[in-house]
CSV table of C-alpha atoms in Angstrom, one decimal:
chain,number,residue,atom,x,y,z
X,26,UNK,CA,33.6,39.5,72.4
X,27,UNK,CA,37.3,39.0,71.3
X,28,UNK,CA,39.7,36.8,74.0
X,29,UNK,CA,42.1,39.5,75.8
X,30,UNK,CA,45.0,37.3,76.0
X,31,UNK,CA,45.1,37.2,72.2
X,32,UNK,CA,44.5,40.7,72.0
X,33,UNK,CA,47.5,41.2,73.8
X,34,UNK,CA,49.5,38.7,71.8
X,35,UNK,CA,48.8,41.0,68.6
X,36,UNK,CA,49.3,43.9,70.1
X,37,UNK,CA,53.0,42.5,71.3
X,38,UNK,CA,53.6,41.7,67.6
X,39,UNK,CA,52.9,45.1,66.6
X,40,UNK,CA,55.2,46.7,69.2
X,41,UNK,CA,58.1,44.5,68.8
X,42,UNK,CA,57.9,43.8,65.0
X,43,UNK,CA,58.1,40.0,64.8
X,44,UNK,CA,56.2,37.1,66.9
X,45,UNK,CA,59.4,35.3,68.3
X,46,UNK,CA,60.5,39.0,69.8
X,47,UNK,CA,56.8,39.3,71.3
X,48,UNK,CA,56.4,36.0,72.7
X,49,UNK,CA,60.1,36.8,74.1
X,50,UNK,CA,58.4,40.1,75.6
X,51,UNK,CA,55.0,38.2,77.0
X,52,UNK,CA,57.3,35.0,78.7
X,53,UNK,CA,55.7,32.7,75.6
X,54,UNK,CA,56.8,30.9,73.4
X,55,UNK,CA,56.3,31.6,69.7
X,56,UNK,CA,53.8,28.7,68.6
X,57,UNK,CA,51.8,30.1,71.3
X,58,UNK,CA,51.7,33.8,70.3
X,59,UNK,CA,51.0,32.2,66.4
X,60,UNK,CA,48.2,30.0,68.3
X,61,UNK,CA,46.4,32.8,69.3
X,62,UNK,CA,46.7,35.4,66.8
X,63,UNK,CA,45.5,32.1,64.4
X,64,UNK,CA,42.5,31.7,67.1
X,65,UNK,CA,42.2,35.8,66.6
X,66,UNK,CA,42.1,36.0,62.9
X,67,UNK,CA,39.2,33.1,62.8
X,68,UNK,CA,37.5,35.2,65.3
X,69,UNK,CA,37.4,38.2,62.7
X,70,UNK,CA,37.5,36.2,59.4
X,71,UNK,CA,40.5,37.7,58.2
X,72,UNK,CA,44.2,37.8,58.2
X,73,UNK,CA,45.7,39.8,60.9
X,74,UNK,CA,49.5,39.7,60.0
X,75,UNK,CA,51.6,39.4,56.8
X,76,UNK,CA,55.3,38.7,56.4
X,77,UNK,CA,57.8,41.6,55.6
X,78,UNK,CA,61.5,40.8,55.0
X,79,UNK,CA,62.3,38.9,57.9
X,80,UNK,CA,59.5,40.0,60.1
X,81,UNK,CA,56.0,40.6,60.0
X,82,UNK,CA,53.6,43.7,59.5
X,83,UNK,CA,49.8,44.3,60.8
X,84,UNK,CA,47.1,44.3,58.1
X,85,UNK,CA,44.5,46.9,58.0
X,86,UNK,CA,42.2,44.8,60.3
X,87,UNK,CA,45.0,43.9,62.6
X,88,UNK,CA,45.9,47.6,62.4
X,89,UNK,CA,42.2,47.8,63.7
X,90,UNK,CA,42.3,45.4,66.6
X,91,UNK,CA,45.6,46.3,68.1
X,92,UNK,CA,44.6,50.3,68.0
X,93,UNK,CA,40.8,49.1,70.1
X,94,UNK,CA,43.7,47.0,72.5
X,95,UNK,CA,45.7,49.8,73.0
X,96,UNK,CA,42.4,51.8,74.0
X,97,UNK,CA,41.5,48.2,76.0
X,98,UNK,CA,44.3,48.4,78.1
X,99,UNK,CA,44.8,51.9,79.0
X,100,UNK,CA,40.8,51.9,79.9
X,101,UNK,CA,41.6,48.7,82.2
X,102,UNK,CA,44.3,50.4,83.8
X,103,UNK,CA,42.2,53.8,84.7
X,104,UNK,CA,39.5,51.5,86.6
X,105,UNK,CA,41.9,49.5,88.3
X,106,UNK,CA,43.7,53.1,89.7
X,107,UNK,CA,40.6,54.4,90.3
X,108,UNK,CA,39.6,51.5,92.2
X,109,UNK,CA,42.5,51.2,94.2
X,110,UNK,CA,42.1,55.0,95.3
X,111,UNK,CA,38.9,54.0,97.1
X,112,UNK,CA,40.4,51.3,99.3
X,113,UNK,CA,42.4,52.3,102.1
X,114,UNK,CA,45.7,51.8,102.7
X,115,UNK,CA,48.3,50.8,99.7
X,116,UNK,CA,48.8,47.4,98.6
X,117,UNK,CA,49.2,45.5,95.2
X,118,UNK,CA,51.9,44.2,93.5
X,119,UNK,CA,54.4,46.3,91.2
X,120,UNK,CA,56.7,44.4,89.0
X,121,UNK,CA,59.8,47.4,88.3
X,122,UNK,CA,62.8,47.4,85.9
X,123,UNK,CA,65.7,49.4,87.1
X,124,UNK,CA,69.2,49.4,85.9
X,125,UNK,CA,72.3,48.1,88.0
X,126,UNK,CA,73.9,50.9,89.9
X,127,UNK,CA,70.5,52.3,90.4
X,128,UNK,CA,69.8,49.2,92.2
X,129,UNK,CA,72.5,49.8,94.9
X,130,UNK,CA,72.1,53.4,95.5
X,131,UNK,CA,68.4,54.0,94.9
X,132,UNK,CA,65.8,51.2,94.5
X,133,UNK,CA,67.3,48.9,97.2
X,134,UNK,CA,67.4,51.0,99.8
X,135,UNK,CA,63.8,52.7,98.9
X,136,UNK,CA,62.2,49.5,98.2
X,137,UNK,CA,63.2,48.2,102.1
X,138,UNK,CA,61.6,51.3,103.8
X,139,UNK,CA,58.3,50.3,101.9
X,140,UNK,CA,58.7,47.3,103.4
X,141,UNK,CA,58.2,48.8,106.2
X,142,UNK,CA,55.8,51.8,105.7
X,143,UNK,CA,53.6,50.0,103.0
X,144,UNK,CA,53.9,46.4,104.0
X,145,UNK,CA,50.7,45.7,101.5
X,146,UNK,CA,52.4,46.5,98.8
X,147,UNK,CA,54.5,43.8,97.0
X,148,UNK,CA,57.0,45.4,94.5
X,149,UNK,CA,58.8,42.9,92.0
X,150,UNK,CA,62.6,44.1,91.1
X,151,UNK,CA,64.1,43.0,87.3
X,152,UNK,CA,67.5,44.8,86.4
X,153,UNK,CA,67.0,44.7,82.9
X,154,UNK,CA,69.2,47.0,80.4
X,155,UNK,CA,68.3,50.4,79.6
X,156,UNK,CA,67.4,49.9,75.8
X,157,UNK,CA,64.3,47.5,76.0
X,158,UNK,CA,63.0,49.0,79.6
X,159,UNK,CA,60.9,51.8,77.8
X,160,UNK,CA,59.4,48.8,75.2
X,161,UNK,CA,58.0,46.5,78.2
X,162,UNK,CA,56.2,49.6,80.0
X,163,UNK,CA,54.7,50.3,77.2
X,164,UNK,CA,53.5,47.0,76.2
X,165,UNK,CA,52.2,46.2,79.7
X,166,UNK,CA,54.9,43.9,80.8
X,167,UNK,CA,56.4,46.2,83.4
X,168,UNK,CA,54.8,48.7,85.6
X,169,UNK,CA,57.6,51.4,86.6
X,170,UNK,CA,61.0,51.7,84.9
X,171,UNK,CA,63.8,53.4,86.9
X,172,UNK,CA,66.0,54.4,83.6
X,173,UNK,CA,68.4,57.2,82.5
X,174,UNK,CA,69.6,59.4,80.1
X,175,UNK,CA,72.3,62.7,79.9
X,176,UNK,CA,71.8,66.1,80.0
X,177,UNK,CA,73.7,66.8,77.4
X,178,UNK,CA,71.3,63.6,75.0
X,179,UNK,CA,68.0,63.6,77.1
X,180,UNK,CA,65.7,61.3,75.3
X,181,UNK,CA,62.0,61.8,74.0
X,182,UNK,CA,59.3,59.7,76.4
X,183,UNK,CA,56.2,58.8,74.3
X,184,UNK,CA,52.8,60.8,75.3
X,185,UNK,CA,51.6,57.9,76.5
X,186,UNK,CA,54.2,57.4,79.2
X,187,UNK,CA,54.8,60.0,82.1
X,188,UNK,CA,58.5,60.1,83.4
X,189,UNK,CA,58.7,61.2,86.8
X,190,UNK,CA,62.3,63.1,88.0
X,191,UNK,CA,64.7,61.8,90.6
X,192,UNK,CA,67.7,63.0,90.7
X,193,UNK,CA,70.8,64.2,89.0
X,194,UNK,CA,74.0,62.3,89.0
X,195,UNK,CA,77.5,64.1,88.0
X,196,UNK,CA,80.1,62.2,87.5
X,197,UNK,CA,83.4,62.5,89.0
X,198,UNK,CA,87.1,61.9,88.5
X,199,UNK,CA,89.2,58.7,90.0
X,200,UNK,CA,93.1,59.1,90.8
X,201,UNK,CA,95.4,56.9,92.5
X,202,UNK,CA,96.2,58.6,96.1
X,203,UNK,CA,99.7,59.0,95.2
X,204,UNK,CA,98.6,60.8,92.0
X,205,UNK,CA,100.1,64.8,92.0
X,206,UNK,CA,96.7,65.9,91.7
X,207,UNK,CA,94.9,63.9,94.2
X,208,UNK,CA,95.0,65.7,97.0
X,209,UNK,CA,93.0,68.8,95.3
X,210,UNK,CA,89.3,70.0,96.1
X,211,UNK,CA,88.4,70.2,92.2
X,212,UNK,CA,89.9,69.7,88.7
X,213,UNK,CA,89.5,70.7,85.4
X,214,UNK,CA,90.1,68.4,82.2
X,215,UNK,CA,92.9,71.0,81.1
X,216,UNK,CA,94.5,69.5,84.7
X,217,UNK,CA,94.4,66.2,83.1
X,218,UNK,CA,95.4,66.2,79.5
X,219,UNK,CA,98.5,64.3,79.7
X,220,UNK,CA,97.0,61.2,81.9
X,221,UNK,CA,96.5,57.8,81.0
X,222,UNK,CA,92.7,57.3,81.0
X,223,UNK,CA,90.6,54.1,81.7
X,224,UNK,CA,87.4,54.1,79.5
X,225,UNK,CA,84.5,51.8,79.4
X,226,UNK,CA,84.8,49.7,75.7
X,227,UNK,CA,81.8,51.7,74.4
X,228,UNK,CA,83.2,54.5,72.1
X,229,UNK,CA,79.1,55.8,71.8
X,230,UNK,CA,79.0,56.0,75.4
X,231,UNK,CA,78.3,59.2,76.9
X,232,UNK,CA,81.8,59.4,79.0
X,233,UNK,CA,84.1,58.2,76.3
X,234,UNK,CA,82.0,60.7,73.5
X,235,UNK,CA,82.6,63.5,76.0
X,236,UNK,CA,86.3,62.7,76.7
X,237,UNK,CA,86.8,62.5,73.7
X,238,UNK,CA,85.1,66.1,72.4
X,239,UNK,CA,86.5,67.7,75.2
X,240,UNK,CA,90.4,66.5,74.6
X,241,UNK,CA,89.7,67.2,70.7
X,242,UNK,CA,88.6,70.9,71.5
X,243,UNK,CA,91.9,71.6,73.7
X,244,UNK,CA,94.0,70.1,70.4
X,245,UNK,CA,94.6,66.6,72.3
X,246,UNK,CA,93.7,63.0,71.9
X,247,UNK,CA,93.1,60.8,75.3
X,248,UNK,CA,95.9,58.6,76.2
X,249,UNK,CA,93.4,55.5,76.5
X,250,UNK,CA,95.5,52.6,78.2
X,251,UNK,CA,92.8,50.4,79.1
X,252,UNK,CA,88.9,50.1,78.4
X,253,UNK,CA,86.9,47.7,80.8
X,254,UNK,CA,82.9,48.4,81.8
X,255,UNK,CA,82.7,47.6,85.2
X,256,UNK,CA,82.7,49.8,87.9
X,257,UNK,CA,84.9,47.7,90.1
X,258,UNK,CA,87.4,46.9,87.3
X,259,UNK,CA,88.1,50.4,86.9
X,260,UNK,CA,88.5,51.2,90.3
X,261,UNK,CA,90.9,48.2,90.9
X,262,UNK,CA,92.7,49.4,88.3
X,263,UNK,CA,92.9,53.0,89.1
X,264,UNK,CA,94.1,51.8,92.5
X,265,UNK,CA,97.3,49.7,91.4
X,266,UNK,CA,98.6,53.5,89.7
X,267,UNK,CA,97.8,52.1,86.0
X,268,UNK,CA,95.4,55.6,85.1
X,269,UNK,CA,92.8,57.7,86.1
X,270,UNK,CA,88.7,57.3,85.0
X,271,UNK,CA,85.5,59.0,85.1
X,272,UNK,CA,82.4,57.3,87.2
X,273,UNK,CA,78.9,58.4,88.1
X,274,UNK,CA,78.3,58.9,91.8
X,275,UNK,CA,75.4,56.9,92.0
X,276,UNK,CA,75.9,53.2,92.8
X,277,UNK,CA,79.6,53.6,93.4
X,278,UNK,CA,81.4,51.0,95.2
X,279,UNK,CA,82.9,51.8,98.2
X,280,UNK,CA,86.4,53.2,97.5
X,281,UNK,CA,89.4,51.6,98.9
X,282,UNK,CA,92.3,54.4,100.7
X,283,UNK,CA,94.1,54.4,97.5
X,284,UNK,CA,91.8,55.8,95.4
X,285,UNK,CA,91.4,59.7,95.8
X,286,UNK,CA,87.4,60.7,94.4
X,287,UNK,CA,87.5,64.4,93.1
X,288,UNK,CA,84.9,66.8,91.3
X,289,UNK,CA,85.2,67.6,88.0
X,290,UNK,CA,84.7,71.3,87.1
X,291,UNK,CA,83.3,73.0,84.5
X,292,UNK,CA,82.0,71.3,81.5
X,293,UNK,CA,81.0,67.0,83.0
X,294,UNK,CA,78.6,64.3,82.0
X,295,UNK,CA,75.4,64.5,84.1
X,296,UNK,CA,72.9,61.6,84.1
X,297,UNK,CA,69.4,62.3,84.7
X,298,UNK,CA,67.7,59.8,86.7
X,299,UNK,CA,64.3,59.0,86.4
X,300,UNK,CA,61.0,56.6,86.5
X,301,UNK,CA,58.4,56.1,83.8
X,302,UNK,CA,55.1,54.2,83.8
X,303,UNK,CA,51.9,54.3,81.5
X,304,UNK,CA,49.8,57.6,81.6
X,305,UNK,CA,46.8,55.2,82.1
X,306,UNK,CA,48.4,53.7,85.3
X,307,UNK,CA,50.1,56.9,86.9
X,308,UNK,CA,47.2,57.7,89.7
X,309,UNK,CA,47.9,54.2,91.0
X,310,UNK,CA,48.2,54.8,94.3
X,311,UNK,CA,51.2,52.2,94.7
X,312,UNK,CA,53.0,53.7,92.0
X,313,UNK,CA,53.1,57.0,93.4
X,314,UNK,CA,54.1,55.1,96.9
X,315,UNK,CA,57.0,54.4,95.3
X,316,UNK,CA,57.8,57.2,93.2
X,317,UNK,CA,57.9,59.2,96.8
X,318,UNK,CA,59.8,56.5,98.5
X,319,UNK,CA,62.7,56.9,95.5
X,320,UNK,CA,62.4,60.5,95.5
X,321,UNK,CA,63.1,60.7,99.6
X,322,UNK,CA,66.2,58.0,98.9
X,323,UNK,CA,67.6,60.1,96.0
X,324,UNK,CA,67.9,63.0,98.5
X,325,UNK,CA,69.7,61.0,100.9
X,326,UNK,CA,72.1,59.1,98.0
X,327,UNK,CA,72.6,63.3,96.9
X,328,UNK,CA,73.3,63.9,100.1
X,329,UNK,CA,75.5,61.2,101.0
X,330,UNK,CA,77.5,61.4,97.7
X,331,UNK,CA,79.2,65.1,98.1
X,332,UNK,CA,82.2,66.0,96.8
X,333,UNK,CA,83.1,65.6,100.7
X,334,UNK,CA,81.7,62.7,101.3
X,335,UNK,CA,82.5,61.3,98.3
X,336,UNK,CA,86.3,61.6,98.8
């Protein structure tokens, strides 16, 4: 019978391709993760790990043991769903990873109606970033990940995970009020070809890539004057006259009078918001508590965040 914990520890190492980033991933520190893979590999009289470059790589029997953990954990997760589906009621803990602005206009205001509709369940909120959120669902270190990704560059979820749709977020343009064009319903790019833009300092971001294509297939080049990432930097700059920017409805700041919201039409970035979580743990019955309490919440943030409302 082979000691879970140090199961896991291997199974980590495998996942994230070195021991310091898996004892980073399980809240360890490395010597412990090396303790118990050592305590592992005397367990099974042979070596479980071997160095490559500056990480390390399974061996065939570690290959072995971390393919029986996977199996391991996914069946521990079916009987604990299936158990909670026999008791009444939903309660548990939950421990979720949800990026910033989906914090403000999504999981916040979702997770405080649970408190009152499910007030057995206990639901754990991280913001984490949107590259490692995937990794710690599937290495068991996260239950639910509220994450994103474009229309135009959706990503590819592993079999193993199930993603679960929320909503759609299109982003929108920013003007000073005094701006010639803010007073109309709609614009177009080709409206806005001459303006002074403010761009987040990611040139692989989705905005700046589209901006970017889009001026280059009209035969122009954006007039960038000033590149800052957060949301209320741009807007406080968009407010003092010095350009106009691009920003996703959801989790928007309230807007101050002189900054004039307007739709973009045609061609626009759309993010897709969703949740994922392990196939093994999806009939959890506090999972899909809250995966209805954010789906009700995205309808009201859609709602709220018209082009009417919005401006």
């Amino acid at each position: 019978m082979f000691d879970l914990q140090r199961l896991r520890a291997l199974h980590a190492v495998r996942q994230h391709g070195s021991v310091a980033a898996a004892a980073e991933a399980l809240g360890f520190t490395p010597s412990a993760v090396s303790q118990q893979i050592t305590k592992l590999e005397r367990e099974v009289h042979s070596p479980l790990l071997e160095k490559a470059g500056r990480g390390v790589i399974l061996t065939d029997a570690g290959v072995v043991l971390a393919d029986a953990t996977e199996r391991i954990l996914g069946t521990t997760e079916q009987a604990n769903a299936a158990l909670e589906e026999l008791r009444t009621g939903v309660s548990g803990t939950l421990r979720v990873l949800c990026f910033s602005s989906a914090i403000r206009g999504l999981a916040a205001p979702a997770l405080g109606e649970l408190r009152r509709t499910a007030p057995d369940l206990v639901v754990n909120l991280e913001e984490t970033l949107l590259s490692n959120a995937e990794h710690r669902v599937e290495g068991g270190h996260a239950d639910v990940a509220i994450t994103h990704d474009w229309v135009d560059a959706p990503i590819e979820v592993p079999g193993h995970l199930t993603q679960s749709p929320l909503m759609e977020d299109p982003v929108d343009i920013l003007l000073p009020c005094e701006h010639p064009l803010a007073g109309r319903a709609s614009l177009s790019l080709d409206d806005l070809l001459d303006a002074p833009w403010i761009i987040d300092t990611n040139d692989a971001s989705i905005c700046s890539r589209w901006l970017r294509n889009q001026m280059s297939a009209r035969g122009h080049s954006a007039d960038v004057v000033h590149r800052v990432d957060e949301y209320p930097s741009q807007i406080a700059l968009v407010s003092a006259g010095l350009g106009i920017s691009t920003l996703p409805r959801l989790g928007r700041p309230e807007m101050p009078d002189s900054v004039r919201v307007v739709p973009l039409r045609g061609d626009r970035p759309v993010r897709r918001i969703f949740s994922i979580c392990r196939r093994s743990s999806s009939r959890r019955p506090a999972i899909r508590t809250l995966t209805e309490a954010l789906r009700t919440q995205a309808v009201r943030t859609v709602e709220a965040s018209t082009p009417a409302a919005a401006s």
